[in-house]
Tab-separated table of C-alpha atoms and ligand atoms in Angstrom:
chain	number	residue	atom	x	y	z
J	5	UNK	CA	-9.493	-11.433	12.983
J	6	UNK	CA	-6.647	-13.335	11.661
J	7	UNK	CA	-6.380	-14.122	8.121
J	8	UNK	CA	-7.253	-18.222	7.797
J	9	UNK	CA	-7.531	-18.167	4.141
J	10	UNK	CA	-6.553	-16.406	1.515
J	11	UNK	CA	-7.362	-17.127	-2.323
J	12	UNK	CA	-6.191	-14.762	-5.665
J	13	UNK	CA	-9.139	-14.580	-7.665
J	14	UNK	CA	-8.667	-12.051	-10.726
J	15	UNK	CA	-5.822	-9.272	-12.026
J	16	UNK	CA	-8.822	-6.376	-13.316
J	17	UNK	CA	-8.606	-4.312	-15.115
J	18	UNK	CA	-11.831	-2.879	-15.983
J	19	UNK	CA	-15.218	-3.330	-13.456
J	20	UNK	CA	-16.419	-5.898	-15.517
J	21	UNK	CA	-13.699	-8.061	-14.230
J	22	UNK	CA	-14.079	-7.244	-10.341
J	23	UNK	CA	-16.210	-10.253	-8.463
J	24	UNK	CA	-19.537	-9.567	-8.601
J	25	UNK	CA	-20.750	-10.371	-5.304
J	26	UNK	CA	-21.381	-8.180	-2.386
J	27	UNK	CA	-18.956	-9.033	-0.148
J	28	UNK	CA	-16.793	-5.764	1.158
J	29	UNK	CA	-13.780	-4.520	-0.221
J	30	UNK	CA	-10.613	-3.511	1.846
J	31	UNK	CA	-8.288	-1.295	-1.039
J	32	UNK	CA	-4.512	-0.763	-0.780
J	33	UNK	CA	-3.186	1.422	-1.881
J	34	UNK	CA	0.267	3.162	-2.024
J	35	UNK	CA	3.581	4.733	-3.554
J	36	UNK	CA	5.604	1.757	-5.699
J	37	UNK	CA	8.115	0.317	-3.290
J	38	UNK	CA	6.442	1.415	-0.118
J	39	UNK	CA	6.197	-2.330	0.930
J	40	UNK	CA	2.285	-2.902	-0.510
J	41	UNK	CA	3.227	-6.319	-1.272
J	42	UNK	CA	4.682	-7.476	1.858
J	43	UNK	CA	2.321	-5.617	3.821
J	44	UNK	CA	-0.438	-8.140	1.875
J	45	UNK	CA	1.704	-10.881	2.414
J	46	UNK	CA	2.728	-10.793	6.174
J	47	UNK	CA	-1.015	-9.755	6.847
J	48	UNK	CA	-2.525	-13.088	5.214
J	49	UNK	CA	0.868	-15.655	6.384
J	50	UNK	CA	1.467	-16.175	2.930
J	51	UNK	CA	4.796	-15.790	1.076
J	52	UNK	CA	3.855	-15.240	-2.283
J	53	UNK	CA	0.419	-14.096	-2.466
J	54	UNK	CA	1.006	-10.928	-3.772
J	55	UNK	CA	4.535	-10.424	-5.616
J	56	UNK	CA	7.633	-8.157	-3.780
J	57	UNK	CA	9.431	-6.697	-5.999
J	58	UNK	CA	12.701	-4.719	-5.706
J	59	UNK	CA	11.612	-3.484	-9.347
J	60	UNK	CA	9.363	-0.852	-8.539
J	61	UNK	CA	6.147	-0.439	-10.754
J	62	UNK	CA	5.227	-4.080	-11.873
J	63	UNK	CA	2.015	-4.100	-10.680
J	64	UNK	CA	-0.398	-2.309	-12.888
J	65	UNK	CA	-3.350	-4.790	-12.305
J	66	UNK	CA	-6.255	-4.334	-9.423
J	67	UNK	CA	-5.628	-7.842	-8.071
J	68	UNK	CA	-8.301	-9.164	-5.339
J	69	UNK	CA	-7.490	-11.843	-3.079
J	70	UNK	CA	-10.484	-13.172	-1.271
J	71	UNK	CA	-10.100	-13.691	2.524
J	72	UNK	CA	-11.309	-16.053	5.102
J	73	UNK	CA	-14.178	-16.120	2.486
J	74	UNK	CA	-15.845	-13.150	3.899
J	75	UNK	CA	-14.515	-10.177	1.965
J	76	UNK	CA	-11.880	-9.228	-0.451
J	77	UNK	CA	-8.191	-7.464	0.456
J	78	UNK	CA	-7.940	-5.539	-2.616
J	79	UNK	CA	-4.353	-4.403	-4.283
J	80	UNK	CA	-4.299	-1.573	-6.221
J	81	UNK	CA	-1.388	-0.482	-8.321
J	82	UNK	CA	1.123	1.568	-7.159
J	83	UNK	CA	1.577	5.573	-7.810
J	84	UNK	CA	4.961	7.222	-8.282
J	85	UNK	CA	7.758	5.260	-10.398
J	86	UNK	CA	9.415	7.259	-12.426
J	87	UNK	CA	10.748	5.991	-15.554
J	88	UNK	CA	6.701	5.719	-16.423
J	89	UNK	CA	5.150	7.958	-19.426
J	90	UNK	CA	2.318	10.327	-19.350
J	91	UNK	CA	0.193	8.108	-20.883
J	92	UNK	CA	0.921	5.083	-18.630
J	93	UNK	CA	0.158	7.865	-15.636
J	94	UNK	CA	-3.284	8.815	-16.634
J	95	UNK	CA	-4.343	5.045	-17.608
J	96	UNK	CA	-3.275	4.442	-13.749
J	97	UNK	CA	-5.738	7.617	-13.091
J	98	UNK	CA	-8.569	6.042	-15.336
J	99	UNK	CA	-7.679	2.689	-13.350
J	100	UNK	CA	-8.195	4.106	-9.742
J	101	UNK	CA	-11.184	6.023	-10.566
J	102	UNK	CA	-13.062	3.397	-12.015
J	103	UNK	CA	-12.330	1.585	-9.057
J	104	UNK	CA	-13.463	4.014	-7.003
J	105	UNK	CA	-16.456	5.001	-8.891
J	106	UNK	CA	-17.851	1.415	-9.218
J	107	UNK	CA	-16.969	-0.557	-6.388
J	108	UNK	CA	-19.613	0.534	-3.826
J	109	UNK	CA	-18.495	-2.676	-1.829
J	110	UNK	CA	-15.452	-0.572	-0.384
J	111	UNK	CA	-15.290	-0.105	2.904
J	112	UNK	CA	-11.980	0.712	3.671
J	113	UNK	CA	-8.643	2.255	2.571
J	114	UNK	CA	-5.480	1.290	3.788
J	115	UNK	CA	-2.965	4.358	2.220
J	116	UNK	CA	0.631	2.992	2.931
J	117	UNK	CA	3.248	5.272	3.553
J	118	UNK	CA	6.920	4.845	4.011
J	119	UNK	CA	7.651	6.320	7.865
J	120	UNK	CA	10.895	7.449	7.054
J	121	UNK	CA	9.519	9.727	3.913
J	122	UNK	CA	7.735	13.157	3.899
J	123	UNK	CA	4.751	12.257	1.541
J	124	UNK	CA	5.258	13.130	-2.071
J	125	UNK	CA	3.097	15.087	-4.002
J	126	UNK	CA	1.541	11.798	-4.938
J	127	UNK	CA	0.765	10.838	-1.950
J	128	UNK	CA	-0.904	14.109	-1.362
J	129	UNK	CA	-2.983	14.069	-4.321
J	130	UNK	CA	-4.231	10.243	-3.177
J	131	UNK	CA	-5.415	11.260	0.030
J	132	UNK	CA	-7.385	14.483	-1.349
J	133	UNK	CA	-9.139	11.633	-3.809
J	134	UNK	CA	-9.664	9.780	-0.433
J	135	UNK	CA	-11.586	12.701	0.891
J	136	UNK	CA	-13.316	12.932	-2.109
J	137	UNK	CA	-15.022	10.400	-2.782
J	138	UNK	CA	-15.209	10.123	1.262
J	139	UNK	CA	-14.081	6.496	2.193
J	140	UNK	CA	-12.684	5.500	5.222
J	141	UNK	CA	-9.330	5.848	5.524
J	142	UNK	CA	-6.192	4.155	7.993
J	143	UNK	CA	-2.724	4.905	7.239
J	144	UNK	CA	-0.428	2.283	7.840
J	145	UNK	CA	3.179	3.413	8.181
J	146	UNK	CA	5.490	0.890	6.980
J	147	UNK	CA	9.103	-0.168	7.877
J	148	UNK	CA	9.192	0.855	11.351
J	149	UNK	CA	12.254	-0.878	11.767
J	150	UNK	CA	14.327	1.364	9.912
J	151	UNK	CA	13.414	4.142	12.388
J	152	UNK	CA	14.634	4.571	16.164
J	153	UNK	CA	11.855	3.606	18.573
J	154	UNK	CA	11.212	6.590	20.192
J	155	UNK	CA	11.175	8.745	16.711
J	156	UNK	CA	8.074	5.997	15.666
J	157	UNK	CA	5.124	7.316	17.025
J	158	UNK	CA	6.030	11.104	16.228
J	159	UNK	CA	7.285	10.251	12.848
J	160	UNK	CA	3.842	8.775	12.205
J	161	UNK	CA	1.598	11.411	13.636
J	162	UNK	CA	3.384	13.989	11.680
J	163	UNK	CA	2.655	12.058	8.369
J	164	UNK	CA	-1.294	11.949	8.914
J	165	UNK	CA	-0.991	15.932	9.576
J	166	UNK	CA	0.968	16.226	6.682
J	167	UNK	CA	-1.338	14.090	4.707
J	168	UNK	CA	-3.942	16.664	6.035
J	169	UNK	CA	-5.712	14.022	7.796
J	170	UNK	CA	-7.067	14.833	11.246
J	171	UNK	CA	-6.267	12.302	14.581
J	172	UNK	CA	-9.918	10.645	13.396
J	173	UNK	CA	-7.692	8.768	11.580
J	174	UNK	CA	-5.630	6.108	12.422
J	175	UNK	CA	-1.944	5.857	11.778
J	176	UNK	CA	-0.265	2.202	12.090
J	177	UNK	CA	3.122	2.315	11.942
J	178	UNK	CA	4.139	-1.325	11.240
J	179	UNK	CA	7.065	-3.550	10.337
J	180	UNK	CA	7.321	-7.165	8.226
J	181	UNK	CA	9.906	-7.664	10.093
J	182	UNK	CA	9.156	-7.922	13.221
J	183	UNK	CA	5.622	-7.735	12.581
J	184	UNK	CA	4.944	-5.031	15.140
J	185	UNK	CA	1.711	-3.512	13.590
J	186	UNK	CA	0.235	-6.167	11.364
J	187	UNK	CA	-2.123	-7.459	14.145
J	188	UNK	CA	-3.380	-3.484	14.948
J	189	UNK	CA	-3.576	-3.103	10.819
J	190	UNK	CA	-6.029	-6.429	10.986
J	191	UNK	CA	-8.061	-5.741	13.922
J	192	UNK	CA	-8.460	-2.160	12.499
J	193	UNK	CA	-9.708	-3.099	9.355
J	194	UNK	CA	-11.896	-6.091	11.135
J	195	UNK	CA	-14.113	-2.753	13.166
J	196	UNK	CA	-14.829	-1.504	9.494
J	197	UNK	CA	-15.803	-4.412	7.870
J	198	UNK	CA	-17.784	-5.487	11.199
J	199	UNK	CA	-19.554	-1.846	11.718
J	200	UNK	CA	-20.555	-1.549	7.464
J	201	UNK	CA	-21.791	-5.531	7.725
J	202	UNK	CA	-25.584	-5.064	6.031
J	203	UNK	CA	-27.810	-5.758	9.218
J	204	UNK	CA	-29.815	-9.077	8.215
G	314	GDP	P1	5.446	-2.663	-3.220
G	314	GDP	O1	6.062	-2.204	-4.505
G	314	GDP	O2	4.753	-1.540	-2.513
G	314	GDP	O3	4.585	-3.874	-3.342
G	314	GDP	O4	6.649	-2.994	-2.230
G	314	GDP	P2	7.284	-4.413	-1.841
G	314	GDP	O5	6.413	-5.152	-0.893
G	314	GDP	O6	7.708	-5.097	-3.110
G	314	GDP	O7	8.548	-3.926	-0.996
G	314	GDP	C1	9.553	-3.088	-1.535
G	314	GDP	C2	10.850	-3.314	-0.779
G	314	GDP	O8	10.711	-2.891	0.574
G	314	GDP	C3	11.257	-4.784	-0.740
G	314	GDP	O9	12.662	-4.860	-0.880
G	314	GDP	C4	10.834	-5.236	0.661
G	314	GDP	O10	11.612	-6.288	1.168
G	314	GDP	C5	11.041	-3.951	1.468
G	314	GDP	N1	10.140	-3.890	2.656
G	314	GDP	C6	8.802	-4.021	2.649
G	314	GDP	N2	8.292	-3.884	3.895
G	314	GDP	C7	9.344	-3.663	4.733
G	314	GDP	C8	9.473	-3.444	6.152
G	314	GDP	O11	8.504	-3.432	6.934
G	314	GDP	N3	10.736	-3.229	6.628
G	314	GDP	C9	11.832	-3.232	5.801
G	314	GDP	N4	13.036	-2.984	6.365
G	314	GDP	N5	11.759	-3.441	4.479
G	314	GDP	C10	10.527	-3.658	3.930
């Protein structure tokens, strides 16, 4: 469905601070730089909803953005900048966990991964948490456009094998650019959020 509306509500940080309502949660999620933001922002037609950066690592918040007043798109901080301590690194563990662990309103994972990039060990370690705690998963596979178009499609299966996911899971590749992708990403997550709907 396409986005209508699309309001920031709250920068968590702890689950007392996510909405407490029981309308779903979409989460994602991704390496710093991989194009979370943008992804957020072409997806809802809004320029500055959620901040691009060419500073990786700013984002250390869970921010939720309510959409078409139905459920929540929820950004969670990105994995994998470097100049970031130890301690800084396990309070983004503590962060995602929590998350995880309390917000039985999620229905849905969106894992962004750069096409052009073999995933890093991060990456890895994000979608074994995934499996874990055994929510749905797509993988949306972002600028496309830097990539030939017939080494797309390839390029983007190999990343869900290498992500050790199997083809039950889908793999967008997309592009802000030229916004192949961002309708496929929202009509994707639309069948989750349709399918978990409590039946009334
Ligand atoms: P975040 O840290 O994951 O939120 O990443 P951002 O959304 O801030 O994007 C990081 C950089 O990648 C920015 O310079 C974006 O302009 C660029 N970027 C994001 N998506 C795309 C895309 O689809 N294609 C291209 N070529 N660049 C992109």
């Amino acid at each position: 469905m396409e986005i209508k509306k699309a309001d920031f509500v709250i920068s968590a940080v702890n689950h007392i601070q996510y909405p407490q309502d029981i309308l779903s949660h979409v989460a994602m999620v991704g390496k710093s730089n991989v194009g979370k933001s943008s992804l957020i922002n072409a997806m809802t037609h809004q320029n500055k909803l959620a901040r691009v950066s060419s500073e990786p690592g700013k984002t250390r918040l869970i921010n939720f953005f309510l959409i078409n007043d139905g459920y929540y798109l929820v950004d969670l901080p990105g994995y994998g900048f470097a100049r970031v301590s130890k301690g800084e690194k396990s309070k983004w563990g503590d962060m995602i966990n929590e998350y995880f662990d309390k917000a039985h309103q999620l229905k849905l994972i969106i894992l962004i991964v750069d096409i052009r990039h073999t995933p890093t060990g991060e990456d890895l370690q994000m979608a074994e948490w995934i499996r874990h705690y055994e929510i749905p998963v797509i993988i949306a596979a972002s600028k496309s456009d830097k990539l030939g178009k017939t080494r797309v499609k390839p390029q983007a299966s190999k990343i869900r094998e290498q992500l050790g996911f199997t083809d039950q899971v889908p793999v967008v590749p997309y592009s802000v650019l030229s916004r192949r992708g961002i309708d496929d990403i929202l009509n994707l997550l639309d069948e989750y959020i349709v399918e978990c709907r409590p039946t009334l």
